[in-house]
CSV table of N, CA, C and O in Angstrom, one decimal:
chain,number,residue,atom,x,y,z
A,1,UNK,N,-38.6,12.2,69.1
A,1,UNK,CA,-38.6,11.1,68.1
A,1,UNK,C,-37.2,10.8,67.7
A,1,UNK,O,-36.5,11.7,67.2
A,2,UNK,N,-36.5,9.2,67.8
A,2,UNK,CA,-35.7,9.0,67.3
A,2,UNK,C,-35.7,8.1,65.7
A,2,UNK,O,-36.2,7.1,65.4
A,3,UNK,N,-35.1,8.8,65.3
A,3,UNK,CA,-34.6,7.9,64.1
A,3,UNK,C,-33.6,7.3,63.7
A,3,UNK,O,-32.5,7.8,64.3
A,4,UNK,N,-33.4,6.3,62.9
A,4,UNK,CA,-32.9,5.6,63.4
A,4,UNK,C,-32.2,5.1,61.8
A,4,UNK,O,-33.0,4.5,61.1
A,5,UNK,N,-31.0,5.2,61.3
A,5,UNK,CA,-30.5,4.9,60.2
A,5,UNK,C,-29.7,3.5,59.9
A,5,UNK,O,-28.5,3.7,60.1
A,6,UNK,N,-30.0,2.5,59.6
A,6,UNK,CA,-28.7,1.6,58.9
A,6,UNK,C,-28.1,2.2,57.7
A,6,UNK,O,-28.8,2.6,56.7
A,7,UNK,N,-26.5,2.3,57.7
A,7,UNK,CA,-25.9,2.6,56.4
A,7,UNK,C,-24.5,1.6,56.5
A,7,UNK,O,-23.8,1.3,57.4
A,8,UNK,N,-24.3,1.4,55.2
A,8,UNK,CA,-23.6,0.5,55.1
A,8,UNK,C,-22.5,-0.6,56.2
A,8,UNK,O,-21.3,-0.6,56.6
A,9,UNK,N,-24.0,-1.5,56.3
A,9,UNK,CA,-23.6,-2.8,56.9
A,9,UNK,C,-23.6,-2.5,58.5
A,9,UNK,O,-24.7,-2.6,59.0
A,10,UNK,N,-22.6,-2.0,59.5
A,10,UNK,CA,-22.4,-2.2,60.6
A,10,UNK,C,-23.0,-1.0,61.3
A,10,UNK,O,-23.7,-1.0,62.3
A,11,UNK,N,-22.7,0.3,60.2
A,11,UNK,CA,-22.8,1.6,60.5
A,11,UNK,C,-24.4,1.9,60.7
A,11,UNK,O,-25.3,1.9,59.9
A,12,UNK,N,-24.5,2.4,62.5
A,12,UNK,CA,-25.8,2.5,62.8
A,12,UNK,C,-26.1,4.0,63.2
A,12,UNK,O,-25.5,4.3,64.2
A,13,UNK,N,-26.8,5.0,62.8
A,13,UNK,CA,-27.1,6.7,63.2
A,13,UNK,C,-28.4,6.5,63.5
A,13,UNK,O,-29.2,5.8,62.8
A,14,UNK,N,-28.6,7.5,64.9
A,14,UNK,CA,-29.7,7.6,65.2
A,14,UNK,C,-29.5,9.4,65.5
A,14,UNK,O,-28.7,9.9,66.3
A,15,UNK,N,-30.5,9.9,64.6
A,15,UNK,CA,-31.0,11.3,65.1
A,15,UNK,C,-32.0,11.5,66.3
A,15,UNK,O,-33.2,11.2,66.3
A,16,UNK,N,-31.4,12.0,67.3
A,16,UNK,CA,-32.3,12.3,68.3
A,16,UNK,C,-32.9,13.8,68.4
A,16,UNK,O,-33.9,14.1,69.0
A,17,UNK,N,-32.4,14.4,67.7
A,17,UNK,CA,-33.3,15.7,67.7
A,17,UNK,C,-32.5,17.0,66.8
A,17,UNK,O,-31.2,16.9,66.8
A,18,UNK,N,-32.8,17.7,66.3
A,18,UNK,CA,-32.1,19.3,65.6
A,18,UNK,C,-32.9,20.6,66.3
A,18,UNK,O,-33.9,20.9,66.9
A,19,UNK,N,-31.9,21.0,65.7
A,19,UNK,CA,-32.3,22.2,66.7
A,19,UNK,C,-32.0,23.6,66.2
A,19,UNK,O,-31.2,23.1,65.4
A,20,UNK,N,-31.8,25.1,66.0
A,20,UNK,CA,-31.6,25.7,65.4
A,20,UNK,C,-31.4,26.9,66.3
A,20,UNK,O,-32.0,27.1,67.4
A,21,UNK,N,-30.4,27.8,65.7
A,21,UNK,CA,-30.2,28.8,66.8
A,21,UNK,C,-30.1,29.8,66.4
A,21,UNK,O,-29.5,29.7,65.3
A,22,UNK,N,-30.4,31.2,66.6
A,22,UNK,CA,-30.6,32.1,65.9
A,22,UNK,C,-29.6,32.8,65.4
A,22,UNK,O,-28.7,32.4,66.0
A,23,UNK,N,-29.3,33.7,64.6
A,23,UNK,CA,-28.0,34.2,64.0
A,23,UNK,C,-27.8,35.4,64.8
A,23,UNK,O,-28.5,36.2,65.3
A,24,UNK,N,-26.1,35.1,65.0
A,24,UNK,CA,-26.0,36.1,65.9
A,24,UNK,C,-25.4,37.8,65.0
A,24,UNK,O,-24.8,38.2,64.0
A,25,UNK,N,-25.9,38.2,65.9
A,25,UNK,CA,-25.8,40.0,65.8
A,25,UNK,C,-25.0,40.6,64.7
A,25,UNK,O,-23.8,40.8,65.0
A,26,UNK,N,-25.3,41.0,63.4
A,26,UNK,CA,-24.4,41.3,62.1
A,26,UNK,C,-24.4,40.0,61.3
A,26,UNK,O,-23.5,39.9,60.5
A,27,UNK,N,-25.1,39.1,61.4
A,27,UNK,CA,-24.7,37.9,60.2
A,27,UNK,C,-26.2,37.2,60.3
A,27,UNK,O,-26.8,36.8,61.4
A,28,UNK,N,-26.8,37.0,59.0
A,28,UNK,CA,-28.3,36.2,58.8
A,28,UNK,C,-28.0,34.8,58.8
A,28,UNK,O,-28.8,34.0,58.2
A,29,UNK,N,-26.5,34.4,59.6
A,29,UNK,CA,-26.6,33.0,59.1
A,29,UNK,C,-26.9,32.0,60.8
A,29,UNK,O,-26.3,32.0,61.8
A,30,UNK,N,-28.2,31.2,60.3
A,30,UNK,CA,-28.7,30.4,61.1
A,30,UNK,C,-27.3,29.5,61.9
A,30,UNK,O,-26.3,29.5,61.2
A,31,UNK,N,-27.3,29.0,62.7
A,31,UNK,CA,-26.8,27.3,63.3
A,31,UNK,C,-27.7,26.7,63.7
A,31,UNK,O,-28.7,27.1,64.2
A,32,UNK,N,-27.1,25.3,63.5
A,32,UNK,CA,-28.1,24.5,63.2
A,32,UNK,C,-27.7,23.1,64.1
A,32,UNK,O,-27.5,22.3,63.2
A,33,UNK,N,-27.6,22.7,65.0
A,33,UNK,CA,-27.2,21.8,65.6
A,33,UNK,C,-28.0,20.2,65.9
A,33,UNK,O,-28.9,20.3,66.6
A,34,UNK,N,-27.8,19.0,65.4
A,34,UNK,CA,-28.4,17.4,65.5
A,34,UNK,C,-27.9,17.1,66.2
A,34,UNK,O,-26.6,17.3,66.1
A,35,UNK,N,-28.5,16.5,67.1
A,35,UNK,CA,-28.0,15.5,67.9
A,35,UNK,C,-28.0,13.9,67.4
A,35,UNK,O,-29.0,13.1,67.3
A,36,UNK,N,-26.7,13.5,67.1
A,36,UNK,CA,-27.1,11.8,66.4
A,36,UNK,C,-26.2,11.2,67.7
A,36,UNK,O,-25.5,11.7,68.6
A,37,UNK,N,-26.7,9.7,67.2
A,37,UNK,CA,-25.3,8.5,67.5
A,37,UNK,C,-25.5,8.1,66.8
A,37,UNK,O,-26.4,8.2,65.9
A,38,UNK,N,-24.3,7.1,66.9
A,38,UNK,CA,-23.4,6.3,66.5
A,38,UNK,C,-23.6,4.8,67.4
A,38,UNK,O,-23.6,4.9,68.6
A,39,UNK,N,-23.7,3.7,66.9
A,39,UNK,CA,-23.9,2.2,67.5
A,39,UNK,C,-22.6,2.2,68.4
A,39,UNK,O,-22.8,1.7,69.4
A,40,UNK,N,-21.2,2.7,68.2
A,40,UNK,CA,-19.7,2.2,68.5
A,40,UNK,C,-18.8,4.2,68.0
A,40,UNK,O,-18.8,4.5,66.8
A,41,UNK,N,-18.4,4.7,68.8
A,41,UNK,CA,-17.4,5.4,68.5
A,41,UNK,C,-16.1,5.0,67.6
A,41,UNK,O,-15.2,5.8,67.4
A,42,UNK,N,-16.3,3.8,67.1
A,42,UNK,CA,-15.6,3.4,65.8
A,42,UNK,C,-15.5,4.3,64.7
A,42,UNK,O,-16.7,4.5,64.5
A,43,UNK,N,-14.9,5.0,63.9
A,43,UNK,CA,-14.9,5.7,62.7
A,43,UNK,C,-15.6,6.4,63.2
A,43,UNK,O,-16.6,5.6,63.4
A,44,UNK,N,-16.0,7.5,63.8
A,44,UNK,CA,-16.7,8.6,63.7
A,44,UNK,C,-16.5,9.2,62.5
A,44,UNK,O,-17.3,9.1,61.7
A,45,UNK,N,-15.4,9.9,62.2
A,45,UNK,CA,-15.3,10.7,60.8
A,45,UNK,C,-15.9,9.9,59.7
A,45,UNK,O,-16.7,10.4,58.9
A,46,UNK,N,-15.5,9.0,59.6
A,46,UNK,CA,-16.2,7.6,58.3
A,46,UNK,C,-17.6,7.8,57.9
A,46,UNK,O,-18.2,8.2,56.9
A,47,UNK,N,-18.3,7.3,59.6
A,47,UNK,CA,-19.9,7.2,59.8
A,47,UNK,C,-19.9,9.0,59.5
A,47,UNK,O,-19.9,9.1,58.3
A,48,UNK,N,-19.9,9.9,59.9
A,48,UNK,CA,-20.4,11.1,59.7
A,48,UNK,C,-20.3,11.5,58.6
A,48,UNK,O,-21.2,12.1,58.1
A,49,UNK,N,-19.0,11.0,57.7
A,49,UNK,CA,-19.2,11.7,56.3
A,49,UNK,C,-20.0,10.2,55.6
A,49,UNK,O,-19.5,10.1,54.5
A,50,UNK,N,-20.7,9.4,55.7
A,50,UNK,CA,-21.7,8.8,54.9
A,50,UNK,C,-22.8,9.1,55.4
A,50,UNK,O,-23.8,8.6,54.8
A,51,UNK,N,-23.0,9.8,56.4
A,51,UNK,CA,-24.3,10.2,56.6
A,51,UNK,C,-25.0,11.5,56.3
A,51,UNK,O,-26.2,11.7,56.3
A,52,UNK,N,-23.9,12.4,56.1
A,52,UNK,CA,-24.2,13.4,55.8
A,52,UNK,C,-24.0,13.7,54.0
A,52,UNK,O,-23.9,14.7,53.3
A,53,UNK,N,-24.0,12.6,53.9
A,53,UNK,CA,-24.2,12.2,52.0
A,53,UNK,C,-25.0,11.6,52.0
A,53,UNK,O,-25.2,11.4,50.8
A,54,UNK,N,-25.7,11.1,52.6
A,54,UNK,CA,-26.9,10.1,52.4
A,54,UNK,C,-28.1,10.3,52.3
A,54,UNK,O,-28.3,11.3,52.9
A,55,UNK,N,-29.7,9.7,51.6
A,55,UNK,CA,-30.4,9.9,51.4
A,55,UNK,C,-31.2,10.2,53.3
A,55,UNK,O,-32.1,11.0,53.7
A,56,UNK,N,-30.6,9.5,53.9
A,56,UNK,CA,-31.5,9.6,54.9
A,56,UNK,C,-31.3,11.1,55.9
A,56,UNK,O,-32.0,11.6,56.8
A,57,UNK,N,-29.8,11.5,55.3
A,57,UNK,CA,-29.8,12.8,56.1
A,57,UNK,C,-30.4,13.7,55.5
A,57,UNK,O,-31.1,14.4,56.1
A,58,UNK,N,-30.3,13.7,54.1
A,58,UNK,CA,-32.0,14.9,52.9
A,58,UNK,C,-33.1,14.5,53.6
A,58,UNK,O,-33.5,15.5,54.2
A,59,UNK,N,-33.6,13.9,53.8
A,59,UNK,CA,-34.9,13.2,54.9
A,59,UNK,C,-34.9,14.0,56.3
A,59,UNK,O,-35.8,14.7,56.7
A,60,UNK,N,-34.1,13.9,56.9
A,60,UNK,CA,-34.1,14.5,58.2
A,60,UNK,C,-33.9,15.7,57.9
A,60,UNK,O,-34.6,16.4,58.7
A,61,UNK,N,-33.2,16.6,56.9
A,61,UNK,CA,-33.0,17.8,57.3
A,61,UNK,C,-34.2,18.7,56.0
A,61,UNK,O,-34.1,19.9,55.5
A,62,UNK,N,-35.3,17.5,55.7
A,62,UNK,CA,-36.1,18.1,54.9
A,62,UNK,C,-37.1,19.2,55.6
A,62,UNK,O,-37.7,19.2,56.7
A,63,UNK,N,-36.9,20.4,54.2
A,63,UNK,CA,-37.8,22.0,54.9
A,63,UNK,C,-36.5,22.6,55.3
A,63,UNK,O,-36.6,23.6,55.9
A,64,UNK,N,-35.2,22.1,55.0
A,64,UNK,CA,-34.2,23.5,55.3
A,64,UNK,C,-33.4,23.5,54.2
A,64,UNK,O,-33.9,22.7,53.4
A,65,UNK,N,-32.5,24.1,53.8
A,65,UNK,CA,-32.2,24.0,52.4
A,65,UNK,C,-30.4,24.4,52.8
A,65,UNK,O,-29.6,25.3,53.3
A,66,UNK,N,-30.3,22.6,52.2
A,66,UNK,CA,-29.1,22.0,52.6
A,66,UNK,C,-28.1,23.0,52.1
A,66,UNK,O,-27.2,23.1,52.9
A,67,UNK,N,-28.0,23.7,50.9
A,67,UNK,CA,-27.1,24.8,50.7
A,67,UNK,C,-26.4,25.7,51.4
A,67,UNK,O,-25.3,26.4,51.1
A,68,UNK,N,-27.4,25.7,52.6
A,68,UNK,CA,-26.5,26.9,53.0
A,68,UNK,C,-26.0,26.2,54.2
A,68,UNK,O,-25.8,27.0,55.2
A,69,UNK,N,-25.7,24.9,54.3
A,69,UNK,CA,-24.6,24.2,55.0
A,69,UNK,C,-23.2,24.6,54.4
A,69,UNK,O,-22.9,24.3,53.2
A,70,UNK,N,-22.5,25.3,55.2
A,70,UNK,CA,-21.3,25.6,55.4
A,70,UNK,C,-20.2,24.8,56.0
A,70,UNK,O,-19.2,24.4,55.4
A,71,UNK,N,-20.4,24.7,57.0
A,71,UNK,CA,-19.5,24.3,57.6
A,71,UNK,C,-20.1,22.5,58.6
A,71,UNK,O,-21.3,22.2,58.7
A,72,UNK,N,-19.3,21.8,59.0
A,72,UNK,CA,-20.3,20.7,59.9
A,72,UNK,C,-19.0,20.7,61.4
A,72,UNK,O,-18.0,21.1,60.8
A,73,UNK,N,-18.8,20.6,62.1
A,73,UNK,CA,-17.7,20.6,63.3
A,73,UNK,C,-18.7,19.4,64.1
A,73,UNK,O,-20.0,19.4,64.1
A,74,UNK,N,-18.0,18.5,64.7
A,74,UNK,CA,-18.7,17.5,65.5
A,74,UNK,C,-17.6,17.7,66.9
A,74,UNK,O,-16.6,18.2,67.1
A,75,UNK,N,-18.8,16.9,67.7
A,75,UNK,CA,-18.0,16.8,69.0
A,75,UNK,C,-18.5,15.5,69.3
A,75,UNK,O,-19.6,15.2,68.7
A,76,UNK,N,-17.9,14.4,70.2
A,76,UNK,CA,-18.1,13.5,70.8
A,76,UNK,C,-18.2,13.6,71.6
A,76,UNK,O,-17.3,14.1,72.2
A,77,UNK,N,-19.7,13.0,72.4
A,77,UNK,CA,-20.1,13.1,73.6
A,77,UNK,C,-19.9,11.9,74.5
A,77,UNK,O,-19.6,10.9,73.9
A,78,UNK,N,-19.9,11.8,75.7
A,78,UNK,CA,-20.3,10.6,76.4
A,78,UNK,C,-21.2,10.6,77.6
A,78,UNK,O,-20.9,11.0,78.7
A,79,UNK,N,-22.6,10.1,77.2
A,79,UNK,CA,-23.2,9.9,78.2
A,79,UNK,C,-23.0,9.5,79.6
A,79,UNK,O,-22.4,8.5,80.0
A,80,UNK,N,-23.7,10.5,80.6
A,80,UNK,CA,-23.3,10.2,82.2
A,80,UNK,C,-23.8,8.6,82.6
A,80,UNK,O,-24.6,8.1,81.9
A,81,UNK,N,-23.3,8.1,83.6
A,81,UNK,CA,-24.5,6.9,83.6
A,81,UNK,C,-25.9,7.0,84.0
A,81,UNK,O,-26.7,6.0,83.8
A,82,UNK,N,-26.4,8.1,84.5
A,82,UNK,CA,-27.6,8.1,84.4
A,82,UNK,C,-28.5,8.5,83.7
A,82,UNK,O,-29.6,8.3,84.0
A,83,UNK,N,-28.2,9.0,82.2
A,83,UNK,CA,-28.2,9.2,80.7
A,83,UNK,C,-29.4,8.5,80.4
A,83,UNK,O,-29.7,7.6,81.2
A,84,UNK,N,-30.1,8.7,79.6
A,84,UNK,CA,-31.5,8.3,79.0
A,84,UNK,C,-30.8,7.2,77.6
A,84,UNK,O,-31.2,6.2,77.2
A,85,UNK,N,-29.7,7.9,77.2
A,85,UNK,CA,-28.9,7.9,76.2
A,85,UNK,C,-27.9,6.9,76.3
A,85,UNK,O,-27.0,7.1,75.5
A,86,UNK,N,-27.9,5.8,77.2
A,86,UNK,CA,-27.0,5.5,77.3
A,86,UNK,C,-27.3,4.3,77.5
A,86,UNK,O,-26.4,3.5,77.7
């Protein structure tokens, strides 16, 4: 299921999926990995920190408890051309 965010004006996020991974060996602390886009690799940092303040990211990441977000590290992908995603 994708979802699909407008946030201010141009800025377009679509969650394609989360995902969770188990804690590794000596530490209880989960990772937690989403897959979003972005309409344009324009502002990535911009678009990521309004989305991750936004009502629609408490929606997506509702049932986990946003607190024990620590840390957020992004990578930019680019779809192959045969990409579903693309």
């Amino acid at each position: 299921m994708v979802q699909a965010h407008s946030r201010y004006g141009q800025a377009q996020v679509a969650t394609h999926g989360v995902w969770t991974v188990p804690a590794a060996p000596g530490t209880e602390a989960l990772q937690l990995y989403a897959l979003v886009s972005y309409r344009d690799a324009d502002d990535v940092q911009e678009r990521l920190q309004a989305y991750l303040s936004s009502p629609e990211f408490r929606a997506d990441m509702e049932g986990f408890d946003i607190s024990q977000i620590v840390n957020v590290a992004e990578s930019v992908l680019t779809p192959t051309a045969d990409s579903p995603l693309r």
